[in-house]
Amino acid sequence: RRLLSHFVTVCRAVAFAHARGIIHRDLKPENVMVGEFGETLVMDWGLAKRIGTTDADLPVEHGALPSMLTHALRDRRLGTPKYWAPEQAAGTPERHDERTDVYGLGAVLFAILTGAAPHPDCKHPPKTVGPRERNSKVDEGIDEIARRAMALEPADRYPSAAALADAVEVWLADQPIHAQRGAVAALVRATKEYPTDHALAEQLARQRSNLGLMLA
């Protein structure tokens, strides 16, 4: 939950950049820093560009582009293979837009949930692989969020980084309710097994009341 809270902040930071016409294009865990007091920073904007411009318009520092960026521009495949979107892997920078960053954010979410990059072999599978396929403990709800963010077709992804942040926030807010419902269901089963246990019945009433308060 702590990392996912930072992830929401990363999404908001990227959404802020998008609102000003800038896309990052190299979103990955290594480019996110969490400070001692909980501050969250999105780093390394070296591949960023203004939406509507070409990569030839990227700024030149001290008269020459950094060697890695020069190679990337020549190859037209910009980003980090273990995390990049299909349109980055295909070498079609003219298709890069806000949804390219949404894919990168989904890849970061995948890493949070599994501890590994979504493309360890630097290749995209023919269909989206969700974090639940790599880690069976991942909840179905957050798995679906990651899958949508990492859809192969940009049109199938969340329309914005802000929409992805909203989805994760809703999931986070709903988790305590899911847990409380599970506790109530377990107590219902226990009271059916031990109908004369007054302590269980009292605990069930208390937990049902707690659930009602949470839902309210």
mmCIF file of N, CA and C in Angstrom, residues 19-143:
data_model
loop_
_atom_site.group_PDB
_atom_site.id
_atom_site.type_symbol
_atom_site.label_atom_id
_atom_site.label_comp_id
_atom_site.label_asym_id
_atom_site.label_seq_id
_atom_site.Cartn_x
_atom_site.Cartn_y
_atom_site.Cartn_z
ATOM 1 N N ALA A 19 -0.093 17.735 -18.980
ATOM 2 C CA ALA A 19 -0.928 18.932 -19.075
ATOM 3 C C ALA A 19 -0.156 20.100 -19.671
ATOM 4 N N ARG A 20 1.164 20.017 -19.583
ATOM 5 C CA ARG A 20 2.020 21.054 -20.154
ATOM 6 C C ARG A 20 2.685 20.611 -21.454
ATOM 7 N N GLY A 21 2.156 19.511 -22.022
ATOM 8 C CA GLY A 21 2.580 19.097 -23.346
ATOM 9 C C GLY A 21 3.864 18.300 -23.408
ATOM 10 N N ILE A 22 4.290 17.711 -22.276
ATOM 11 C CA ILE A 22 5.548 16.965 -22.239
ATOM 12 C C ILE A 22 5.281 15.498 -21.920
ATOM 13 N N ILE A 23 5.901 14.591 -22.678
ATOM 14 C CA ILE A 23 5.846 13.162 -22.360
ATOM 15 C C ILE A 23 7.249 12.692 -21.965
ATOM 16 N N HIS A 24 7.315 11.716 -21.057
ATOM 17 C CA HIS A 24 8.586 11.269 -20.465
ATOM 18 C C HIS A 24 9.287 10.224 -21.335
ATOM 19 N N ARG A 25 8.597 9.128 -21.635
ATOM 20 C CA ARG A 25 9.047 8.053 -22.540
ATOM 21 C C ARG A 25 10.127 7.126 -21.966
ATOM 22 N N ASP A 26 10.438 7.241 -20.689
ATOM 23 C CA ASP A 26 11.382 6.281 -20.102
ATOM 24 C C ASP A 26 11.021 6.020 -18.642
ATOM 25 N N LEU A 27 9.742 5.750 -18.428
ATOM 26 C CA LEU A 27 9.272 5.512 -17.063
ATOM 27 C C LEU A 27 9.613 4.089 -16.627
ATOM 28 N N LYS A 28 10.273 3.980 -15.491
ATOM 29 C CA LYS A 28 10.691 2.707 -14.915
ATOM 30 C C LYS A 28 11.033 2.945 -13.450
ATOM 31 N N PRO A 29 11.099 1.903 -12.637
ATOM 32 C CA PRO A 29 11.377 2.097 -11.203
ATOM 33 C C PRO A 29 12.676 2.852 -10.940
ATOM 34 N N GLU A 30 13.678 2.632 -11.781
ATOM 35 C CA GLU A 30 14.965 3.298 -11.574
ATOM 36 C C GLU A 30 14.873 4.816 -11.735
ATOM 37 N N ASN A 31 13.818 5.277 -12.392
ATOM 38 C CA ASN A 31 13.660 6.706 -12.611
ATOM 39 C C ASN A 31 12.674 7.351 -11.633
ATOM 40 N N VAL A 32 12.392 6.628 -10.546
ATOM 41 C CA VAL A 32 11.552 7.176 -9.478
ATOM 42 C C VAL A 32 12.355 7.132 -8.180
ATOM 43 N N MET A 33 12.384 8.257 -7.471
ATOM 44 C CA MET A 33 13.076 8.318 -6.188
ATOM 45 C C MET A 33 12.100 8.698 -5.087
ATOM 46 N N VAL A 34 12.163 7.966 -3.975
ATOM 47 C CA VAL A 34 11.352 8.271 -2.801
ATOM 48 C C VAL A 34 12.284 8.791 -1.718
ATOM 49 N N GLY A 35 12.024 9.987 -1.236
ATOM 50 C CA GLY A 35 12.898 10.619 -0.263
ATOM 51 C C GLY A 35 12.652 10.164 1.159
ATOM 52 N N GLU A 36 13.500 10.626 2.030
ATOM 53 C CA GLU A 36 13.457 10.232 3.443
ATOM 54 C C GLU A 36 12.139 10.610 4.114
ATOM 55 N N PHE A 37 11.523 11.679 3.628
ATOM 56 C CA PHE A 37 10.284 12.164 4.242
ATOM 57 C C PHE A 37 9.062 11.892 3.376
ATOM 58 N N GLY A 38 9.194 10.914 2.474
ATOM 59 C CA GLY A 38 8.058 10.497 1.664
ATOM 60 C C GLY A 38 7.880 11.251 0.366
ATOM 61 N N GLU A 39 8.779 12.197 0.068
ATOM 62 C CA GLU A 39 8.654 12.923 -1.202
ATOM 63 C C GLU A 39 8.937 11.974 -2.367
ATOM 64 N N THR A 40 8.212 12.150 -3.444
ATOM 65 C CA THR A 40 8.324 11.259 -4.600
ATOM 66 C C THR A 40 8.722 12.076 -5.818
ATOM 67 N N LEU A 41 9.825 11.678 -6.463
ATOM 68 C CA LEU A 41 10.366 12.429 -7.596
ATOM 69 C C LEU A 41 10.450 11.544 -8.835
ATOM 70 N N VAL A 42 10.040 12.077 -9.974
ATOM 71 C CA VAL A 42 10.214 11.399 -11.260
ATOM 72 C C VAL A 42 11.465 11.974 -11.909
ATOM 73 N N MET A 43 12.451 11.105 -12.162
ATOM 74 C CA MET A 43 13.769 11.547 -12.606
ATOM 75 C C MET A 43 14.000 11.264 -14.095
ATOM 76 N N ASP A 44 15.143 11.740 -14.585
ATOM 77 C CA ASP A 44 15.699 11.425 -15.906
ATOM 78 C C ASP A 44 14.714 11.693 -17.041
ATOM 79 N N TRP A 45 14.603 12.963 -17.405
ATOM 80 C CA TRP A 45 13.719 13.369 -18.490
ATOM 81 C C TRP A 45 14.496 13.530 -19.794
ATOM 82 N N GLY A 46 15.584 12.763 -19.930
ATOM 83 C CA GLY A 46 16.450 12.905 -21.097
ATOM 84 C C GLY A 46 15.800 12.519 -22.411
ATOM 85 N N LEU A 47 14.784 11.648 -22.383
ATOM 86 C CA LEU A 47 14.091 11.251 -23.614
ATOM 87 C C LEU A 47 12.750 11.964 -23.766
ATOM 88 N N ALA A 48 12.480 12.895 -22.858
ATOM 89 C CA ALA A 48 11.209 13.613 -22.924
ATOM 90 C C ALA A 48 11.141 14.483 -24.177
ATOM 91 N N LYS A 49 9.931 14.715 -24.624
ATOM 92 C CA LYS A 49 9.763 15.638 -25.756
ATOM 93 C C LYS A 49 8.401 16.305 -25.645
ATOM 94 N N ARG A 50 8.300 17.440 -26.331
ATOM 95 C CA ARG A 50 7.022 18.149 -26.362
ATOM 96 C C ARG A 50 6.123 17.465 -27.388
ATOM 97 N N ILE A 51 4.893 17.222 -26.987
ATOM 98 C CA ILE A 51 3.928 16.578 -27.876
ATOM 99 C C ILE A 51 3.725 17.442 -29.121
ATOM 100 N N GLY A 52 3.763 16.785 -30.262
ATOM 101 C CA GLY A 52 3.581 17.508 -31.515
ATOM 102 C C GLY A 52 4.876 17.876 -32.192
ATOM 103 N N THR A 53 6.026 17.599 -31.532
ATOM 104 C CA THR A 53 7.322 17.855 -32.158
ATOM 105 C C THR A 53 7.929 16.527 -32.568
ATOM 106 N N THR A 54 9.000 16.574 -33.358
ATOM 107 C CA THR A 54 9.701 15.365 -33.747
ATOM 108 C C THR A 54 10.923 15.198 -32.855
ATOM 109 N N ASP A 55 11.517 14.003 -32.893
ATOM 110 C CA ASP A 55 12.696 13.759 -32.072
ATOM 111 C C ASP A 55 13.899 14.548 -32.565
ATOM 112 N N ALA A 56 13.839 15.019 -33.789
ATOM 113 C CA ALA A 56 14.929 15.869 -34.274
ATOM 114 C C ALA A 56 14.941 17.209 -33.535
ATOM 115 N N ASP A 57 13.818 17.524 -32.870
ATOM 116 C CA ASP A 57 13.721 18.792 -32.154
ATOM 117 C C ASP A 57 14.225 18.705 -30.714
ATOM 118 N N LEU A 58 14.708 17.505 -30.289
ATOM 119 C CA LEU A 58 15.213 17.374 -28.927
ATOM 120 C C LEU A 58 16.386 18.316 -28.709
ATOM 121 N N PRO A 59 16.501 18.901 -27.514
ATOM 122 C CA PRO A 59 17.560 19.886 -27.271
ATOM 123 C C PRO A 59 18.945 19.272 -27.347
ATOM 124 N N VAL A 60 19.897 20.035 -27.849
ATOM 125 C CA VAL A 60 21.289 19.604 -27.922
ATOM 126 C C VAL A 60 22.081 20.343 -26.840
ATOM 127 N N GLU A 61 22.793 19.597 -25.999
ATOM 128 C CA GLU A 61 23.559 20.199 -24.919
ATOM 129 C C GLU A 61 25.031 20.285 -25.318
ATOM 130 N N HIS A 62 25.603 21.453 -25.170
ATOM 131 C CA HIS A 62 27.027 21.661 -25.440
ATOM 132 C C HIS A 62 27.408 21.244 -26.869
ATOM 133 N N GLY A 63 26.456 21.379 -27.792
ATOM 134 C CA GLY A 63 26.773 21.133 -29.187
ATOM 135 C C GLY A 63 26.688 19.696 -29.634
ATOM 136 N N ALA A 64 26.361 18.757 -28.722
ATOM 137 C CA ALA A 64 26.281 17.344 -29.125
ATOM 138 C C ALA A 64 25.313 16.612 -28.226
ATOM 139 N N LEU A 65 24.560 15.689 -28.819
ATOM 140 C CA LEU A 65 23.668 14.855 -28.021
ATOM 141 C C LEU A 65 24.472 13.800 -27.272
ATOM 142 N N PRO A 66 24.036 13.399 -26.077
ATOM 143 C CA PRO A 66 24.693 12.283 -25.399
ATOM 144 C C PRO A 66 24.712 11.059 -26.295
ATOM 145 N N SER A 67 25.760 10.257 -26.204
ATOM 146 C CA SER A 67 25.942 9.133 -27.126
ATOM 147 C C SER A 67 24.775 8.164 -27.103
ATOM 148 N N MET A 68 24.225 7.854 -25.902
ATOM 149 C CA MET A 68 23.118 6.908 -25.813
ATOM 150 C C MET A 68 21.899 7.455 -26.544
ATOM 151 N N LEU A 69 21.638 8.751 -26.392
ATOM 152 C CA LEU A 69 20.498 9.354 -27.049
ATOM 153 C C LEU A 69 20.711 9.412 -28.557
ATOM 154 N N THR A 70 21.940 9.694 -28.983
ATOM 155 C CA THR A 70 22.247 9.706 -30.417
ATOM 156 C C THR A 70 21.954 8.350 -31.038
ATOM 157 N N HIS A 71 22.380 7.273 -30.366
ATOM 158 C CA HIS A 71 22.125 5.919 -30.864
ATOM 159 C C HIS A 71 20.625 5.647 -30.896
ATOM 160 N N ALA A 72 19.905 6.075 -29.840
ATOM 161 C CA ALA A 72 18.465 5.828 -29.768
ATOM 162 C C ALA A 72 17.746 6.548 -30.902
ATOM 163 N N LEU A 73 18.156 7.779 -31.192
ATOM 164 C CA LEU A 73 17.516 8.521 -32.269
ATOM 165 C C LEU A 73 17.771 7.871 -33.621
ATOM 166 N N ARG A 74 18.975 7.343 -33.811
ATOM 167 C CA ARG A 74 19.300 6.682 -35.066
ATOM 168 C C ARG A 74 18.480 5.402 -35.206
ATOM 169 N N ASP A 75 18.323 4.667 -34.091
ATOM 170 C CA ASP A 75 17.595 3.398 -34.089
ATOM 171 C C ASP A 75 16.086 3.630 -34.075
ATOM 172 N N ARG A 76 15.666 4.818 -33.619
ATOM 173 C CA ARG A 76 14.261 5.204 -33.502
ATOM 174 C C ARG A 76 13.520 4.430 -32.423
ATOM 175 N N ARG A 77 14.219 3.616 -31.652
ATOM 176 C CA ARG A 77 13.573 2.877 -30.564
ATOM 177 C C ARG A 77 14.013 3.503 -29.247
ATOM 178 N N LEU A 78 13.164 4.378 -28.717
ATOM 179 C CA LEU A 78 13.500 5.171 -27.555
ATOM 180 C C LEU A 78 12.870 4.586 -26.299
ATOM 181 N N GLY A 79 13.659 4.481 -25.226
ATOM 182 C CA GLY A 79 13.147 3.967 -23.965
ATOM 183 C C GLY A 79 13.985 2.823 -23.443
ATOM 184 N N THR A 80 13.438 2.101 -22.467
ATOM 185 C CA THR A 80 14.126 0.959 -21.855
ATOM 186 C C THR A 80 13.357 -0.304 -22.205
ATOM 187 N N PRO A 81 13.974 -1.259 -22.932
ATOM 188 C CA PRO A 81 13.247 -2.427 -23.455
ATOM 189 C C PRO A 81 12.429 -3.208 -22.432
ATOM 190 N N LYS A 82 12.907 -3.307 -21.195
ATOM 191 C CA LYS A 82 12.170 -4.096 -20.203
ATOM 192 C C LYS A 82 10.868 -3.427 -19.773
ATOM 193 N N TYR A 83 10.713 -2.148 -20.111
ATOM 194 C CA TYR A 83 9.536 -1.404 -19.660
ATOM 195 C C TYR A 83 8.818 -0.661 -20.780
ATOM 196 N N TRP A 84 9.402 -0.613 -21.976
ATOM 197 C CA TRP A 84 8.824 0.263 -22.980
ATOM 198 C C TRP A 84 7.547 -0.292 -23.606
ATOM 199 N N ALA A 85 6.792 0.625 -24.230
ATOM 200 C CA ALA A 85 5.523 0.286 -24.876
ATOM 201 C C ALA A 85 5.778 -0.316 -26.250
ATOM 202 N N PRO A 86 4.798 -1.035 -26.814
ATOM 203 C CA PRO A 86 4.975 -1.642 -28.134
ATOM 204 C C PRO A 86 5.368 -0.633 -29.213
ATOM 205 N N GLU A 87 4.813 0.590 -29.175
ATOM 206 C CA GLU A 87 5.159 1.574 -30.195
ATOM 207 C C GLU A 87 6.599 2.054 -30.050
ATOM 208 N N GLN A 88 7.168 1.928 -28.843
ATOM 209 C CA GLN A 88 8.588 2.228 -28.669
ATOM 210 C C GLN A 88 9.437 1.090 -29.221
ATOM 211 N N ALA A 89 9.028 -0.132 -28.932
ATOM 212 C CA ALA A 89 9.760 -1.297 -29.443
ATOM 213 C C ALA A 89 9.724 -1.349 -30.962
ATOM 214 N N ALA A 90 8.631 -0.857 -31.550
ATOM 215 C CA ALA A 90 8.483 -0.897 -33.007
ATOM 216 C C ALA A 90 9.281 0.200 -33.701
ATOM 217 N N GLY A 91 9.836 1.132 -32.940
ATOM 218 C CA GLY A 91 10.607 2.213 -33.548
ATOM 219 C C GLY A 91 9.744 3.191 -34.312
ATOM 220 N N THR A 92 8.573 3.528 -33.723
ATOM 221 C CA THR A 92 7.662 4.481 -34.366
ATOM 222 C C THR A 92 7.429 5.670 -33.434
ATOM 223 N N PRO A 93 8.439 6.529 -33.252
ATOM 224 C CA PRO A 93 8.292 7.653 -32.316
ATOM 225 C C PRO A 93 7.182 8.618 -32.682
ATOM 226 N N GLU A 94 6.753 8.607 -33.958
ATOM 227 C CA GLU A 94 5.652 9.489 -34.340
ATOM 228 C C GLU A 94 4.343 9.076 -33.661
ATOM 229 N N ARG A 95 4.294 7.839 -33.136
ATOM 230 C CA ARG A 95 3.096 7.360 -32.432
ATOM 231 C C ARG A 95 3.181 7.587 -30.932
ATOM 232 N N HIS A 96 4.284 8.124 -30.439
ATOM 233 C CA HIS A 96 4.433 8.350 -29.003
ATOM 234 C C HIS A 96 3.528 9.494 -28.546
ATOM 235 N N ASP A 97 2.729 9.228 -27.518
ATOM 236 C CA ASP A 97 1.907 10.285 -26.932
ATOM 237 C C ASP A 97 1.705 9.979 -25.452
ATOM 238 N N GLU A 98 0.720 10.592 -24.839
ATOM 239 C CA GLU A 98 0.494 10.402 -23.410
ATOM 240 C C GLU A 98 0.262 8.938 -23.052
ATOM 241 N N ARG A 99 -0.346 8.181 -23.946
ATOM 242 C CA ARG A 99 -0.637 6.774 -23.649
ATOM 243 C C ARG A 99 0.621 5.909 -23.683
ATOM 244 N N THR A 100 1.674 6.408 -24.313
ATOM 245 C CA THR A 100 2.969 5.723 -24.222
ATOM 246 C C THR A 100 3.468 5.774 -22.782
ATOM 247 N N ASP A 101 3.304 6.914 -22.144
ATOM 248 C CA ASP A 101 3.666 7.034 -20.735
ATOM 249 C C ASP A 101 2.725 6.226 -19.844
ATOM 250 N N VAL A 102 1.452 6.127 -20.229
ATOM 251 C CA VAL A 102 0.521 5.297 -19.451
ATOM 252 C C VAL A 102 1.008 3.853 -19.432
ATOM 253 N N TYR A 103 1.507 3.374 -20.575
ATOM 254 C CA TYR A 103 2.070 2.022 -20.614
ATOM 255 C C TYR A 103 3.261 1.932 -19.668
ATOM 256 N N GLY A 104 4.155 2.933 -19.710
ATOM 257 C CA GLY A 104 5.314 2.922 -18.827
ATOM 258 C C GLY A 104 4.915 2.906 -17.366
ATOM 259 N N LEU A 105 3.871 3.654 -17.020
ATOM 260 C CA LEU A 105 3.370 3.642 -15.648
ATOM 261 C C LEU A 105 2.811 2.263 -15.290
ATOM 262 N N GLY A 106 2.118 1.640 -16.234
ATOM 263 C CA GLY A 106 1.630 0.286 -16.001
ATOM 264 C C GLY A 106 2.760 -0.695 -15.768
ATOM 265 N N ALA A 107 3.858 -0.488 -16.486
ATOM 266 C CA ALA A 107 5.032 -1.354 -16.308
ATOM 267 C C ALA A 107 5.655 -1.145 -14.935
ATOM 268 N N VAL A 108 5.651 0.097 -14.446
ATOM 269 C CA VAL A 108 6.136 0.366 -13.089
ATOM 270 C C VAL A 108 5.225 -0.304 -12.072
ATOM 271 N N LEU A 109 3.925 -0.220 -12.282
ATOM 272 C CA LEU A 109 2.959 -0.884 -11.401
ATOM 273 C C LEU A 109 3.201 -2.392 -11.398
ATOM 274 N N PHE A 110 3.462 -2.963 -12.571
ATOM 275 C CA PHE A 110 3.772 -4.393 -12.688
ATOM 276 C C PHE A 110 4.975 -4.738 -11.809
ATOM 277 N N ALA A 111 6.010 -3.904 -11.856
ATOM 278 C CA ALA A 111 7.220 -4.161 -11.067
ATOM 279 C C ALA A 111 6.946 -4.066 -9.573
ATOM 280 N N ILE A 112 6.080 -3.131 -9.171
ATOM 281 C CA ILE A 112 5.723 -3.015 -7.754
ATOM 282 C C ILE A 112 5.049 -4.302 -7.273
ATOM 283 N N LEU A 113 4.173 -4.845 -8.104
ATOM 284 C CA LEU A 113 3.374 -6.008 -7.703
ATOM 285 C C LEU A 113 4.121 -7.331 -7.805
ATOM 286 N N THR A 114 5.156 -7.382 -8.641
ATOM 287 C CA THR A 114 5.847 -8.658 -8.867
ATOM 288 C C THR A 114 7.318 -8.632 -8.474
ATOM 289 N N GLY A 115 7.900 -7.443 -8.370
ATOM 290 C CA GLY A 115 9.328 -7.342 -8.080
ATOM 291 C C GLY A 115 10.200 -7.527 -9.302
ATOM 292 N N ALA A 116 9.602 -7.519 -10.491
ATOM 293 C CA ALA A 116 10.378 -7.728 -11.720
ATOM 294 C C ALA A 116 9.784 -6.918 -12.860
ATOM 295 N N ALA A 117 10.599 -6.689 -13.890
ATOM 296 C CA ALA A 117 10.132 -5.959 -15.065
ATOM 297 C C ALA A 117 9.149 -6.818 -15.864
ATOM 298 N N PRO A 118 8.212 -6.190 -16.584
ATOM 299 C CA PRO A 118 7.240 -6.971 -17.352
ATOM 300 C C PRO A 118 7.831 -7.683 -18.562
ATOM 301 N N HIS A 119 8.958 -7.170 -19.098
ATOM 302 C CA HIS A 119 9.581 -7.790 -20.271
ATOM 303 C C HIS A 119 11.027 -8.164 -19.942
ATOM 304 N N PRO A 120 11.251 -9.191 -19.126
ATOM 305 C CA PRO A 120 12.622 -9.525 -18.719
ATOM 306 C C PRO A 120 13.523 -9.895 -19.884
ATOM 307 N N ASP A 121 12.917 -10.400 -20.978
ATOM 308 C CA ASP A 121 13.712 -10.750 -22.158
ATOM 309 C C ASP A 121 13.714 -9.633 -23.189
ATOM 310 N N CYS A 122 13.201 -8.468 -22.792
ATOM 311 C CA CYS A 122 13.159 -7.275 -23.657
ATOM 312 C C CYS A 122 12.275 -7.454 -24.881
ATOM 313 N N LYS A 123 11.318 -8.394 -24.826
ATOM 314 C CA LYS A 123 10.401 -8.614 -25.944
ATOM 315 C C LYS A 123 8.967 -8.578 -25.438
ATOM 316 N N HIS A 124 8.062 -8.064 -26.285
ATOM 317 C CA HIS A 124 6.651 -8.040 -25.937
ATOM 318 C C HIS A 124 6.006 -9.369 -26.323
ATOM 319 N N PRO A 125 5.277 -10.004 -25.409
ATOM 320 C CA PRO A 125 4.539 -11.218 -25.777
ATOM 321 C C PRO A 125 3.367 -10.853 -26.683
ATOM 322 N N PRO A 126 2.759 -11.825 -27.373
ATOM 323 C CA PRO A 126 1.655 -11.522 -28.283
ATOM 324 C C PRO A 126 0.414 -10.979 -27.585
ATOM 325 N N LYS A 127 0.289 -11.213 -26.273
ATOM 326 C CA LYS A 127 -0.819 -10.634 -25.514
ATOM 327 C C LYS A 127 -0.280 -10.119 -24.186
ATOM 328 N N THR A 128 -1.029 -9.196 -23.592
ATOM 329 C CA THR A 128 -0.588 -8.585 -22.341
ATOM 330 C C THR A 128 -0.496 -9.619 -21.228
ATOM 331 N N VAL A 129 0.635 -9.634 -20.539
ATOM 332 C CA VAL A 129 0.825 -10.512 -19.388
ATOM 333 C C VAL A 129 0.593 -9.689 -18.128
ATOM 334 N N GLY A 130 -0.410 -10.072 -17.338
ATOM 335 C CA GLY A 130 -0.718 -9.342 -16.122
ATOM 336 C C GLY A 130 0.164 -9.781 -14.967
ATOM 337 N N PRO A 131 0.312 -8.943 -13.947
ATOM 338 C CA PRO A 131 1.146 -9.302 -12.794
ATOM 339 C C PRO A 131 0.665 -10.548 -12.062
ATOM 340 N N ARG A 132 -0.624 -10.832 -12.118
ATOM 341 C CA ARG A 132 -1.150 -12.020 -11.434
ATOM 342 C C ARG A 132 -0.584 -13.308 -12.029
ATOM 343 N N GLU A 133 -0.225 -13.272 -13.323
ATOM 344 C CA GLU A 133 0.369 -14.452 -13.957
ATOM 345 C C GLU A 133 1.768 -14.722 -13.433
ATOM 346 N N ARG A 134 2.441 -13.683 -12.934
ATOM 347 C CA ARG A 134 3.781 -13.834 -12.363
ATOM 348 C C ARG A 134 3.747 -14.003 -10.844
ATOM 349 N N ASN A 135 2.686 -13.483 -10.217
ATOM 350 C CA ASN A 135 2.563 -13.559 -8.765
ATOM 351 C C ASN A 135 1.097 -13.812 -8.436
ATOM 352 N N SER A 136 0.769 -15.044 -8.072
ATOM 353 C CA SER A 136 -0.626 -15.433 -7.852
ATOM 354 C C SER A 136 -1.269 -14.709 -6.674
ATOM 355 N N LYS A 137 -0.472 -14.055 -5.833
ATOM 356 C CA LYS A 137 -1.022 -13.339 -4.674
ATOM 357 C C LYS A 137 -1.582 -11.972 -5.048
ATOM 358 N N VAL A 138 -1.331 -11.523 -6.273
ATOM 359 C CA VAL A 138 -1.820 -10.220 -6.707
ATOM 360 C C VAL A 138 -3.344 -10.256 -6.809
ATOM 361 N N ASP A 139 -3.995 -9.256 -6.226
ATOM 362 C CA ASP A 139 -5.451 -9.169 -6.263
ATOM 363 C C ASP A 139 -5.941 -8.973 -7.700
ATOM 364 N N GLU A 140 -7.090 -9.565 -8.004
ATOM 365 C CA GLU A 140 -7.615 -9.495 -9.364
ATOM 366 C C GLU A 140 -7.906 -8.059 -9.798
ATOM 367 N N GLY A 141 -8.353 -7.235 -8.844
ATOM 368 C CA GLY A 141 -8.690 -5.861 -9.189
ATOM 369 C C GLY A 141 -7.496 -5.054 -9.646
ATOM 370 N N ILE A 142 -6.399 -5.111 -8.901
ATOM 371 C CA ILE A 142 -5.205 -4.347 -9.272
ATOM 372 C C ILE A 142 -4.532 -4.978 -10.487
ATOM 373 N N ASP A 143 -4.699 -6.302 -10.653
ATOM 374 C CA ASP A 143 -4.186 -6.974 -11.850
ATOM 375 C C ASP A 143 -4.871 -6.431 -13.095
#
